[in-house]
Coordinates of C-alpha atoms in Angstrom, one line a residue:
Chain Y
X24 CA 31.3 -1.9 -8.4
X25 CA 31.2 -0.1 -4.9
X26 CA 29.8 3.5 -5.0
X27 CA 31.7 6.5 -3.0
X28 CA 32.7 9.7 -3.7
X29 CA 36.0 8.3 -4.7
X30 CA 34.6 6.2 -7.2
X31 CA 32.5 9.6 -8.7
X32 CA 36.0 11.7 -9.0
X33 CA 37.9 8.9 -10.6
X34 CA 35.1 9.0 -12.9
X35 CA 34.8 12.3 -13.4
X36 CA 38.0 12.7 -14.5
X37 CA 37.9 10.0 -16.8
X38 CA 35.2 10.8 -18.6
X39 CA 32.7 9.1 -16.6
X40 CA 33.2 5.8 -19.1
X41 CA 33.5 3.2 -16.5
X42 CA 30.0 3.1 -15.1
X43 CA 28.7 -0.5 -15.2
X44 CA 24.7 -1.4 -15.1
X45 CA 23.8 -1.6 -11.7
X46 CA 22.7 -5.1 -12.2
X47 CA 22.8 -8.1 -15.0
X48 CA 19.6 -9.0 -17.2
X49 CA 20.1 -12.7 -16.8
X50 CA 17.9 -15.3 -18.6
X51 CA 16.1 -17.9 -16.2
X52 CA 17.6 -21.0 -14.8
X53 CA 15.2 -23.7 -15.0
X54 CA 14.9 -24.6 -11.2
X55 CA 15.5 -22.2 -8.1
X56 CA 15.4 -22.4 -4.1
X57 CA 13.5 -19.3 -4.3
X58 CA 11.5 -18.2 -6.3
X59 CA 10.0 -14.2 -5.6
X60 CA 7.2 -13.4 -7.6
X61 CA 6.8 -9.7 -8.3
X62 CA 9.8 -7.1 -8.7
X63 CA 8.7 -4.2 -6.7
X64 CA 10.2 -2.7 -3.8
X65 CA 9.4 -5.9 -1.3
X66 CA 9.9 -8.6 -3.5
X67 CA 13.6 -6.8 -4.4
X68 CA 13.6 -6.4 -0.5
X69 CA 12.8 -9.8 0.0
X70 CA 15.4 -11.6 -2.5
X71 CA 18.1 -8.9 -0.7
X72 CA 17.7 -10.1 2.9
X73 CA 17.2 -13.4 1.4
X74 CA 20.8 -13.2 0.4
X75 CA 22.5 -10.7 2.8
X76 CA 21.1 -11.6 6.2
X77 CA 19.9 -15.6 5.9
X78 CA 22.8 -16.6 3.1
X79 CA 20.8 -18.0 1.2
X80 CA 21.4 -18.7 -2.9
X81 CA 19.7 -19.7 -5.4
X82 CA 17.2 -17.0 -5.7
X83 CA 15.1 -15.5 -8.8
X84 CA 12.8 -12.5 -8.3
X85 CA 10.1 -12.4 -11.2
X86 CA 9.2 -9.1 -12.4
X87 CA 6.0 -8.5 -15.0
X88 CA 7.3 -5.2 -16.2
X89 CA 10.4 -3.6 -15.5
X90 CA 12.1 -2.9 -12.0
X91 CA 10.7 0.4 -10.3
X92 CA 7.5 0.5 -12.6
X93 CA 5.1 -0.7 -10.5
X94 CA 3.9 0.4 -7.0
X95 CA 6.9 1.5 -5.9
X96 CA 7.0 4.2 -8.3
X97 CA 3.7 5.3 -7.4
X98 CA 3.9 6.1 -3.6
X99 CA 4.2 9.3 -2.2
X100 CA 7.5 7.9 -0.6
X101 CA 6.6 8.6 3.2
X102 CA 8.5 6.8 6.1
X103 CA 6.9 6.7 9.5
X104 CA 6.3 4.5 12.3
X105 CA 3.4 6.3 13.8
X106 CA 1.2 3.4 14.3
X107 CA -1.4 2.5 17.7
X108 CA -1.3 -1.2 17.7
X109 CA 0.5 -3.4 19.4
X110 CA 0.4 -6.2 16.0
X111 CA 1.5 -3.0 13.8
X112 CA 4.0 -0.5 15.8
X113 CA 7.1 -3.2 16.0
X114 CA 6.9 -4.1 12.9
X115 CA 7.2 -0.3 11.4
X116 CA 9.7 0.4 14.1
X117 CA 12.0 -2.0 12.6
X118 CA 11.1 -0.7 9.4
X119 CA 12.0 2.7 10.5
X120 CA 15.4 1.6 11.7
X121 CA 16.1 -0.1 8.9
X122 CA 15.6 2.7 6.8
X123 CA 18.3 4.7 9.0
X124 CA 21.0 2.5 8.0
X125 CA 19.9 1.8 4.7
X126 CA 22.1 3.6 2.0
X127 CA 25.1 2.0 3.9
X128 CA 24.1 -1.0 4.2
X129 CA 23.0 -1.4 0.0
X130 CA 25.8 0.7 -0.4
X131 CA 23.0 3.3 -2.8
X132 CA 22.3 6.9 -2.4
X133 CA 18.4 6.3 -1.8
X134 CA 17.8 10.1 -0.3
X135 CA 16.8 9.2 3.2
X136 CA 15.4 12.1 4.1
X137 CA 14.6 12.0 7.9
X138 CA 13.1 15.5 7.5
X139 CA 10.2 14.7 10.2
X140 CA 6.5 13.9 9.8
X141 CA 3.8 16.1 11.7
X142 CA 0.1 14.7 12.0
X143 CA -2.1 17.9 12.8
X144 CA -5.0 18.0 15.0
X145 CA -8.5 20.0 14.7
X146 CA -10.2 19.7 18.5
X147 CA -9.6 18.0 22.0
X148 CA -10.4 14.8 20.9
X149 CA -8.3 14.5 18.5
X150 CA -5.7 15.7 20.4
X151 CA -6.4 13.1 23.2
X152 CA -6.0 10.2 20.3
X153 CA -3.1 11.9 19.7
X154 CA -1.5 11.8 22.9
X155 CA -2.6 7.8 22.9
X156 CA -0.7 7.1 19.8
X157 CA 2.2 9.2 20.9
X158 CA 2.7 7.4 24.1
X159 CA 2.2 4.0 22.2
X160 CA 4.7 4.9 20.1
X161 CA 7.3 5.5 22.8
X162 CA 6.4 2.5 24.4
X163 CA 8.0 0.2 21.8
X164 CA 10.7 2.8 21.4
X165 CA 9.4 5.4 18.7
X166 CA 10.2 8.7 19.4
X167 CA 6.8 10.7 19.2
X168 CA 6.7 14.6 20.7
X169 CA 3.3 16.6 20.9
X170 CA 3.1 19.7 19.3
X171 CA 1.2 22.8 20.3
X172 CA -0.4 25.2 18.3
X173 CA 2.4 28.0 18.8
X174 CA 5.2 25.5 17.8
X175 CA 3.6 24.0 14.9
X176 CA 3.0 27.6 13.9
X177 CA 7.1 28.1 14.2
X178 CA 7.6 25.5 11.9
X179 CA 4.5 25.5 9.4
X180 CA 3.5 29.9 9.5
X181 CA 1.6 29.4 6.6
X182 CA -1.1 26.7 7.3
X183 CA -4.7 28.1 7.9
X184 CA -4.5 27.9 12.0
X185 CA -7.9 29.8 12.3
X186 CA -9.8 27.8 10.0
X187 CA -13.3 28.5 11.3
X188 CA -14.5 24.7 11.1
X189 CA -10.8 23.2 11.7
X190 CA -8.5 25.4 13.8
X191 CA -5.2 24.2 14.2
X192 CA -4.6 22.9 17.4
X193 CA -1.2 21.4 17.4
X194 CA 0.2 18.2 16.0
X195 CA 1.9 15.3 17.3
X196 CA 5.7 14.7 15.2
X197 CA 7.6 12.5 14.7
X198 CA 11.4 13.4 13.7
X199 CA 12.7 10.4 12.5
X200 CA 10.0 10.3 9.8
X201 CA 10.9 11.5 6.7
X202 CA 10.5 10.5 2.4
X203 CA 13.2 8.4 0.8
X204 CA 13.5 8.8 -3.1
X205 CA 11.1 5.6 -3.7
X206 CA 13.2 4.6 -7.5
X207 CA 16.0 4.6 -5.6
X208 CA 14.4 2.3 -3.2
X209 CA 14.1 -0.6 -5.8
X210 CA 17.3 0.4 -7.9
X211 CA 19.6 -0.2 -4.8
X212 CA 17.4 -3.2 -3.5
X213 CA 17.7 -4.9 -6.6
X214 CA 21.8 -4.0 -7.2
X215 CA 21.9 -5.2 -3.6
X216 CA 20.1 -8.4 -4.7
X217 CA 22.0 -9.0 -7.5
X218 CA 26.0 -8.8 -6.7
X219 CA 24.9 -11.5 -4.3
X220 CA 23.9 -13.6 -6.6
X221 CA 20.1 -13.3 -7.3
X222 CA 18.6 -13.4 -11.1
X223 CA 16.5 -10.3 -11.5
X224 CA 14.0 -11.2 -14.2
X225 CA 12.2 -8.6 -15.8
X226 CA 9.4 -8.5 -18.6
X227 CA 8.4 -12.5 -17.0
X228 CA 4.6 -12.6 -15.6
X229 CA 4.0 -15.5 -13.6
X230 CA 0.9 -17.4 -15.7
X231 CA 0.1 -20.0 -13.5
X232 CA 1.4 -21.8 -10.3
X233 CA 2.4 -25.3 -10.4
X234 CA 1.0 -27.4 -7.4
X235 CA 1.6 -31.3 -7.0
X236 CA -0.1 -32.3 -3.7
X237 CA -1.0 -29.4 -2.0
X238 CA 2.9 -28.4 -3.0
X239 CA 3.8 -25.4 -5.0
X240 CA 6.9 -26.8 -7.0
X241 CA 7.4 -23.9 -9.4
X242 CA 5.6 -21.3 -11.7
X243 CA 4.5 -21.0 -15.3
X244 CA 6.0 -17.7 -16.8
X245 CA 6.1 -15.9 -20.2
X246 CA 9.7 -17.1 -20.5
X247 CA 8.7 -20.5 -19.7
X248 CA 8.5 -23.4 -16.7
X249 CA 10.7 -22.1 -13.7
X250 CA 11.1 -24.7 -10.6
X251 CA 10.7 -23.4 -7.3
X252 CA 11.6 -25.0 -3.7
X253 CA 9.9 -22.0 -2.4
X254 CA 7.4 -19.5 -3.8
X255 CA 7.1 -16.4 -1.9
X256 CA 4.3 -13.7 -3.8
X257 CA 5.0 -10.2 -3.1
X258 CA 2.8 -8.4 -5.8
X259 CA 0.3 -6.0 -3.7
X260 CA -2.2 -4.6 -5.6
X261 CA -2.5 -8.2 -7.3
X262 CA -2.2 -11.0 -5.0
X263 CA -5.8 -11.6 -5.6
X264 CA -5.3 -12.1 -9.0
X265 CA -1.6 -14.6 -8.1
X266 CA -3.3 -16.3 -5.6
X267 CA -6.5 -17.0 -7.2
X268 CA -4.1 -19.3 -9.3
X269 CA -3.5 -21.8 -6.7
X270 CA -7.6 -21.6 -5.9
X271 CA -7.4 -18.9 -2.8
X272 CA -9.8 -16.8 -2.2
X273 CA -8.2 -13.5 0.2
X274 CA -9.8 -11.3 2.2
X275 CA -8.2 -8.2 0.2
X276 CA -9.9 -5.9 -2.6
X277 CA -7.9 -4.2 -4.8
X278 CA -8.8 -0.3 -5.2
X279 CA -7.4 2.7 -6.4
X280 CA -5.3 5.5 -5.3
X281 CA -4.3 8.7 -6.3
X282 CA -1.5 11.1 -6.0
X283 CA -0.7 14.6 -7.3
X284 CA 3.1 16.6 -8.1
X285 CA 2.9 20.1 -8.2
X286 CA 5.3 22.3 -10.6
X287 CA 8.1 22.8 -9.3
X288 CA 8.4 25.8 -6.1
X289 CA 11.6 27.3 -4.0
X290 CA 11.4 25.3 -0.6
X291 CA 8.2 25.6 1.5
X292 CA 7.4 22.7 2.9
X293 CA 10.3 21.5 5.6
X294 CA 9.0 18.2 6.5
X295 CA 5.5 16.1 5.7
X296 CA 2.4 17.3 7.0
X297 CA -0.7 15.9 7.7
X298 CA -4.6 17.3 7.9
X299 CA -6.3 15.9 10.5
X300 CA -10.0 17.0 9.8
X301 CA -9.6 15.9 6.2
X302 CA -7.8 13.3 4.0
X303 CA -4.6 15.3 3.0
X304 CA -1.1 15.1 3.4
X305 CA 2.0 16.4 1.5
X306 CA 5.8 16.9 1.5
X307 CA 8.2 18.7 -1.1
X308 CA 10.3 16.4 -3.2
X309 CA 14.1 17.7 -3.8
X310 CA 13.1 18.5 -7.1
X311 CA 10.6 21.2 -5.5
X312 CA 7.2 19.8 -7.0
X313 CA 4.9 19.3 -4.1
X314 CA 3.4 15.6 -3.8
X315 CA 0.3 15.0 -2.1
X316 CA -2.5 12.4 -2.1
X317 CA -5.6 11.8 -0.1
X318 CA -7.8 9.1 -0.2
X319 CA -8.9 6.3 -2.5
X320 CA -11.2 6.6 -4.7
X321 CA -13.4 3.9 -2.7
X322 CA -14.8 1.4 -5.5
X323 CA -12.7 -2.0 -7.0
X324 CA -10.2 -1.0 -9.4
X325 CA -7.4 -2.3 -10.9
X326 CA -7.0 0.3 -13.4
X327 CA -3.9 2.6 -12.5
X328 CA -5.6 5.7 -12.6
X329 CA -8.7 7.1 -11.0
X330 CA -11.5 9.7 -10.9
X331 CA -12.0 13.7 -10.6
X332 CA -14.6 13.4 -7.7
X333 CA -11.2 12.4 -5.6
X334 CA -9.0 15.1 -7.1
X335 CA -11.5 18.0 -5.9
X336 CA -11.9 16.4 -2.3
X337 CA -7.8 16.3 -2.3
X338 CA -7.6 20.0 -3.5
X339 CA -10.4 21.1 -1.2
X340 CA -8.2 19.6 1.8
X341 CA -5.5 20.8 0.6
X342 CA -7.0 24.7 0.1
X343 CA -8.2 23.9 3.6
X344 CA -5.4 22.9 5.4
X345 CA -2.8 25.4 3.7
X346 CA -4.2 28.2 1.8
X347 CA -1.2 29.5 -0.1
X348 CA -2.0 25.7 -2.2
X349 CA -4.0 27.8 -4.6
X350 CA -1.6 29.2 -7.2
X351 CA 0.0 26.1 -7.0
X352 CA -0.5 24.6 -10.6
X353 CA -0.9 20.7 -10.8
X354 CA 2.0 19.0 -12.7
X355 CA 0.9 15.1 -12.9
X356 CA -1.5 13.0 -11.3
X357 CA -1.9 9.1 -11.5
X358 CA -3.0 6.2 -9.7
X359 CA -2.1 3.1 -8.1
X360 CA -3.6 -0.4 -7.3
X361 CA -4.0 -0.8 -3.3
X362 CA -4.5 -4.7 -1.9
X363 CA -6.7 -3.3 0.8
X364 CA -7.4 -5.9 3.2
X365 CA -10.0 -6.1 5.4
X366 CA -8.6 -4.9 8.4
X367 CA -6.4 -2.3 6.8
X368 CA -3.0 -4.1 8.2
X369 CA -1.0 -6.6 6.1
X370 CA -0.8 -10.3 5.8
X371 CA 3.4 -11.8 5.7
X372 CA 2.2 -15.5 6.1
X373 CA 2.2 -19.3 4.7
X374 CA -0.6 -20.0 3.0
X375 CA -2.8 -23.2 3.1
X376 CA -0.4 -24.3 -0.1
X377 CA 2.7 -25.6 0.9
X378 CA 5.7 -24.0 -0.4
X379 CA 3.9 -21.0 -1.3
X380 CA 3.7 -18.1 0.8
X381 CA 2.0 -14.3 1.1
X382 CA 3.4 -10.6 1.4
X383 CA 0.7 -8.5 0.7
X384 CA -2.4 -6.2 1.7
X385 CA -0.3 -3.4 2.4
X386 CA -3.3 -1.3 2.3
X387 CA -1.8 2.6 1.2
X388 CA 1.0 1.7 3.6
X389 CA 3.4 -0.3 2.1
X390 CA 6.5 2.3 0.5
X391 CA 7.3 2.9 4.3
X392 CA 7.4 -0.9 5.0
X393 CA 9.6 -2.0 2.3
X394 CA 12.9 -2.6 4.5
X395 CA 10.8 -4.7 7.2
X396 CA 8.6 -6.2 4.8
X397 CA 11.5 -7.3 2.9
X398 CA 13.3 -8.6 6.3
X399 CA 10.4 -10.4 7.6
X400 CA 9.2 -12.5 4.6
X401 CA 13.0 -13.1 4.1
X402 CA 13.0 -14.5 7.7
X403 CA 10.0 -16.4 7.0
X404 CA 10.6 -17.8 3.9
X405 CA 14.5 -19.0 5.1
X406 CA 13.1 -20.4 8.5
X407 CA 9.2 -21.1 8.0
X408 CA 8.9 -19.0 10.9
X409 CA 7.4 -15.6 11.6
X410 CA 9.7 -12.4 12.4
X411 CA 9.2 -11.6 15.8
X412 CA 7.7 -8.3 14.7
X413 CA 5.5 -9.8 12.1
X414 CA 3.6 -12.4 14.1
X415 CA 0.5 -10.5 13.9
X416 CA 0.4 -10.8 10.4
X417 CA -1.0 -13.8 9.8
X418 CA -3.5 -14.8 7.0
X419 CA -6.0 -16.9 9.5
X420 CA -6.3 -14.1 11.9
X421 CA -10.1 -13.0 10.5
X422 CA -11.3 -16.3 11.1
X423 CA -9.7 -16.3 14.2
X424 CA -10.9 -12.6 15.3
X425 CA -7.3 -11.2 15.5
X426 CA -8.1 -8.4 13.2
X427 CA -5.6 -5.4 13.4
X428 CA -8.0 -2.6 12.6
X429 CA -5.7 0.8 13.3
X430 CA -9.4 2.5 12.0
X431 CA -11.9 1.0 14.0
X432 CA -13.7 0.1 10.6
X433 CA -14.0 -3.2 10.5
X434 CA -14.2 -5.4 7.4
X435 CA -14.9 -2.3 5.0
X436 CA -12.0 -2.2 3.0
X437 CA -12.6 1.4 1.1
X438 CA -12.5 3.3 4.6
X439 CA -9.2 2.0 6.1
Chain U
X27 CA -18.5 7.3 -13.9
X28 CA -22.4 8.0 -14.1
X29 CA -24.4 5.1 -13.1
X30 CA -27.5 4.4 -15.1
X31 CA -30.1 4.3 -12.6
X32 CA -33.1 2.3 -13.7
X33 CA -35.8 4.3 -11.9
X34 CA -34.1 7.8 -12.3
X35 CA -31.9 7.5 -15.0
X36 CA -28.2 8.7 -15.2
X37 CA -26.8 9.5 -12.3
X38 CA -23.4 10.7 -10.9
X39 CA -21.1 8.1 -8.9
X40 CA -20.9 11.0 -6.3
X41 CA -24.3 10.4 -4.9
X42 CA -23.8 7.4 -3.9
X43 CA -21.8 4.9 -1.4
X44 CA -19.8 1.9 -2.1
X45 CA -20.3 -1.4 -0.4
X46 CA -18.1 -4.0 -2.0
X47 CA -19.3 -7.6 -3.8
X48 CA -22.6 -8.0 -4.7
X49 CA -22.0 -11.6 -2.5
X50 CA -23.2 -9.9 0.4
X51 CA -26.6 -10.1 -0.9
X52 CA -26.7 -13.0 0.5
X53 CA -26.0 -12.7 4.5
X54 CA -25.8 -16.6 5.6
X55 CA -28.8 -18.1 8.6
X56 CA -27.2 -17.1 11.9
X57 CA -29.1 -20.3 13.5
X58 CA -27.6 -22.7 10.7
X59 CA -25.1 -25.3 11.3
X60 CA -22.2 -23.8 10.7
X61 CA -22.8 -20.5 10.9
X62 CA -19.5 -19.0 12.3
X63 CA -17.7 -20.8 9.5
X64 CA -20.2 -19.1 6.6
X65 CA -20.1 -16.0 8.4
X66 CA -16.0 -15.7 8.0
X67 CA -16.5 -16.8 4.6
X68 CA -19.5 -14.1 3.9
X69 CA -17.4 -11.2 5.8
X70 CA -13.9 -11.8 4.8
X71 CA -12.7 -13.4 1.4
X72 CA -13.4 -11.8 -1.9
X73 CA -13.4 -12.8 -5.8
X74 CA -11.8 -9.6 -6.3
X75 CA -11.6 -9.7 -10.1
X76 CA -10.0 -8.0 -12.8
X77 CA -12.7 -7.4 -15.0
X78 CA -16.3 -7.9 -14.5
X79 CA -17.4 -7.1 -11.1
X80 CA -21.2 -7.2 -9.8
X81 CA -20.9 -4.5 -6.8
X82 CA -23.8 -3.2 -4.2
X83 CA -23.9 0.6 -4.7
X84 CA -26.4 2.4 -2.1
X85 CA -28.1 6.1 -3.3
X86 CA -27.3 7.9 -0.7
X87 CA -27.9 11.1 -2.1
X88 CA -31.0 9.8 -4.1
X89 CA -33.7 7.5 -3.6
X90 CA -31.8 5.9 -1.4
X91 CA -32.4 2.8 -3.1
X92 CA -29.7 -0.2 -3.5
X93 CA -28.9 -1.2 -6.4
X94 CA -26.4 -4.1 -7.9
X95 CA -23.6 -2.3 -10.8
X96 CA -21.9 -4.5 -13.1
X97 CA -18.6 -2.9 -13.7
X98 CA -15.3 -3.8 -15.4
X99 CA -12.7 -3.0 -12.5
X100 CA -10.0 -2.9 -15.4
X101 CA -11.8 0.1 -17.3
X102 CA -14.7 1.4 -14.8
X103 CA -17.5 0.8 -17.9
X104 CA -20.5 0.4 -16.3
X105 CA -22.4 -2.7 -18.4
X106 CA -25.8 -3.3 -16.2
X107 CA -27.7 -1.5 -13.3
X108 CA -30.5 -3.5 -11.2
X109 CA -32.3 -2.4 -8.6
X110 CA -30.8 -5.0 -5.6
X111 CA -34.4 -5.6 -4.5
X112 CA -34.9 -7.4 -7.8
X113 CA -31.8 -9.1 -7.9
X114 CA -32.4 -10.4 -4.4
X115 CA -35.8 -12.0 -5.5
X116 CA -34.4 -13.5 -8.7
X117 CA -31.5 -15.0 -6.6
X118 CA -34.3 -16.6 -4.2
X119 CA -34.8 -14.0 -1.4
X120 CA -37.9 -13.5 -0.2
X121 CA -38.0 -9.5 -0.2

């Protein structure tokens, strides 16, 4: 069924009783071309561009739980492409564009929201990274505009500019940033996925991987053997855990983050802001509640939730950076597993397995790469060759000293 | 989480710093054959487990002693705190 408004008035007037499910609940074939392991917003990304853009059939995406109840629930639904490096800013550019065109092109209202993204900074140089990035950012055709102090004040009159230890100085913004509706994300993916033909499996954990000669032929599951010509694992936050079943060993720890709604206020907050002299940042859903995160907790965890220490740093930035925070009454907070890899940037790659290949160590970064991340492993599975925007992200490049460190951290992955 | 310290007894997670695996003990002979191989493999890959996890924390705000944490990544109990010094000697370091 095509959405439209057309569709919703003939609807309305009859009683809203034609509404199909927005996609089937099929039972496993025994053998597939594809096999995606891991139902979250790439993986559904991934089987979608698998289908739409390379025409390819044949395709199963393998989802533990149920779709939109993993990771891509548990974002703070940001989309950017305000990124330094040459290996990253492509790569999110094409993310970003693909966002733009996104609800038409899955035919699914996922509440792009290109409502603009503003990165503050505290001192001159700051401001001089800033002015880096920004020109960076133009250079591979990001839009990226410096703010000053009196027109960030225009837009945001109620942040603490005369903070005694970090004065606002300005900010650099970019407009086409924005926050999508992140369920939304994986609901239209995975309709997308599935009028062309794709079985979305849920409540099916992959058990095992099946490998015959240094070949990955398939996948041991809950609902039984499924055969594979290709395996592609998109499960961030546990590719250690998938991968470790064909023996490999990846340079990614798994750690947790938090994030925080607020009750629900009258609009504020016009667009997402970022503090620059703390971990902060936060934007106002539709709904009114204002979600905001800040950094991970900082030890190995793959339990979904994390600690108080990280909840009073958060508030304390938040109290810091925007005063008015401290009424606010706190509505939920939860956590989410991170693949943090060692350079902070991700890995869309073969792996020494044939037939089986990577998408993961999306760090905290991965919501905003969904579209692109999805594209690019789509390309690379279909092909066996790298998107031209992804080449950088390849699993060797730590042994090869290709690191994309955005940070400047190096192989520490609890400070990227 | 509190961390059992075994010279100063229970002590919060907030005073100190996280390092990662406790495999870092053991930083591989830079003279070795070999040694840019074992070094990618010492700086890079990780277990990363669910479950059981022996993990370098540093006292920053204490005695600045290290000290190796066994901790269930799944749950975040705490099951055994050694001071690193000893666990290096046990493990065949000198100091």
């Amino acid at each position: 069924m095509r959405y439209s408004g057309f569709r919703i008035l003939q609807q309305a007037l009859t009683g809203h009783k034609g509404w199909t499910p927005a996609w089937r609940n099929p039972d496993p074939q025994p053998h597939y071309d594809y096999v995606i392991v891991g139902g979250g917003g790439h993986g559904l990304a991934t089987a979608y561009y698998l289908a739409r853009q390379f025409r390819q059939s044949r395709i199963a995406v393998l989802e533990k739980g149920w779709i939109g109840g993993g990771n891509v629930g548990r974002n703070t639904t940001i989309i950017r492409s305000n990124y330094l490096l040459d290996g990253n800013e492509p790569f999110y550019e094409f993310s970003l564009r693909l966002w733009e065109g996104l609800e038409q092109d899955f035919n699914y209202n996922a509440m792009v929201s290109q409502r603009g993204i503003l990165n503050l900074f505290h001192s001159d140089a700051q401001r001089d990274a800033y002015i880096r990035r920004g020109n960076a950012m133009r250079l591979h055709g990001a839009d990226a505009e410096l703010l000053d102090r009196d027109q960030v004040r225009r837009a945001y009159p109620f942040l603490d500019f005369d903070n005694a230890r970090f004065p606002i100085k300005g900010g650099l913004a970019q407009r086409r940033g924005g926050t999508v509706r992140h369920d939304a994300v994986a609901w239209g993916y995975a309709r997308g996925a599935d009028q062309r033909g794709v079985d979305i499996i849920q409540n099916c954990a992959v058990t095992g991987l099946r490998i015959e000669n240094g070949r990955c032929t398939g996948v041991d599951t809950t609902r039984g053997v499924i055969g594979a010509g290709k395996v592609g694992v998109a499960v961030a936050g546990n590719s250690s855990r998938v991968m470790a079943m064909a023996g490999l060993r990846l340079p990614i720890e798994s750690h947790v983050l938090q994030a925080f709604v607020s009750e629900g206020l009258k609009p504020v907050l016009p667009g997402v802001i970022t503090f620059g002299a703390g971990h902060f940042y936060c934007s106002q859903s539709d709904k009114g509640g204002l979600v905001f995160g800040g950094d991970l907790d900082g030890y190995n965890s793959y339990a979904q939730r994390g600690n108080l220490p990280v909840i009073e740093d958060v508030a304390e930035g938040g109290m810091a950076l925007f005063p008015g925070l401290g009424r606010v009454r706190l509505l939920r907070a939860w956590g989410g597993v991170m693949d943090m890899s060692m350079d902070g940037s991700p890995i869309i790659d073969r792996t020494p397995v044939e037939g089986l290949y990577l998408n993961g160590g999306w760090c905290y970064g991965g919501f905003k790469a969904t579209p692109a991340s999805g594209w690019c492993f789509a390309h690379l599975l279909a092909t066996d060759q790298p998107h031209p925007t992804a080449t950088a992200y390849r699993l060797d490049r730590f042994a090869r000293g290709l690191m994309i460190d955005e940070k400047g951290v190096g192989a520490q992955p609890n400070l990227h | 989480m509190i961390i059992n310290h075994p010279l100063l007894g229970p002590c919060d997670a907030q005073e100190f710093t996280y390092l990662g695996d406790a495999s870092l003990l053991h930083r591989p002979d830079g003279m070795a054959e070999g040694a840019a191989d074992a070094f990618v493999d010492y700086s890079y890959p990780r277990e990363n487990p669910a479950g059981l996890h022996r993990e370098l924390w540093f006292h920053e705000q204490g005695d600045r002693s290290w000290l190796v944490v066994t901790r269930d990544t799944v749950t975040h109990e705490i099951t055994q705190v050694e001071l690193a010094s000893d666990v290096a000697r046990r493990e065949g370091r000198s100091r």
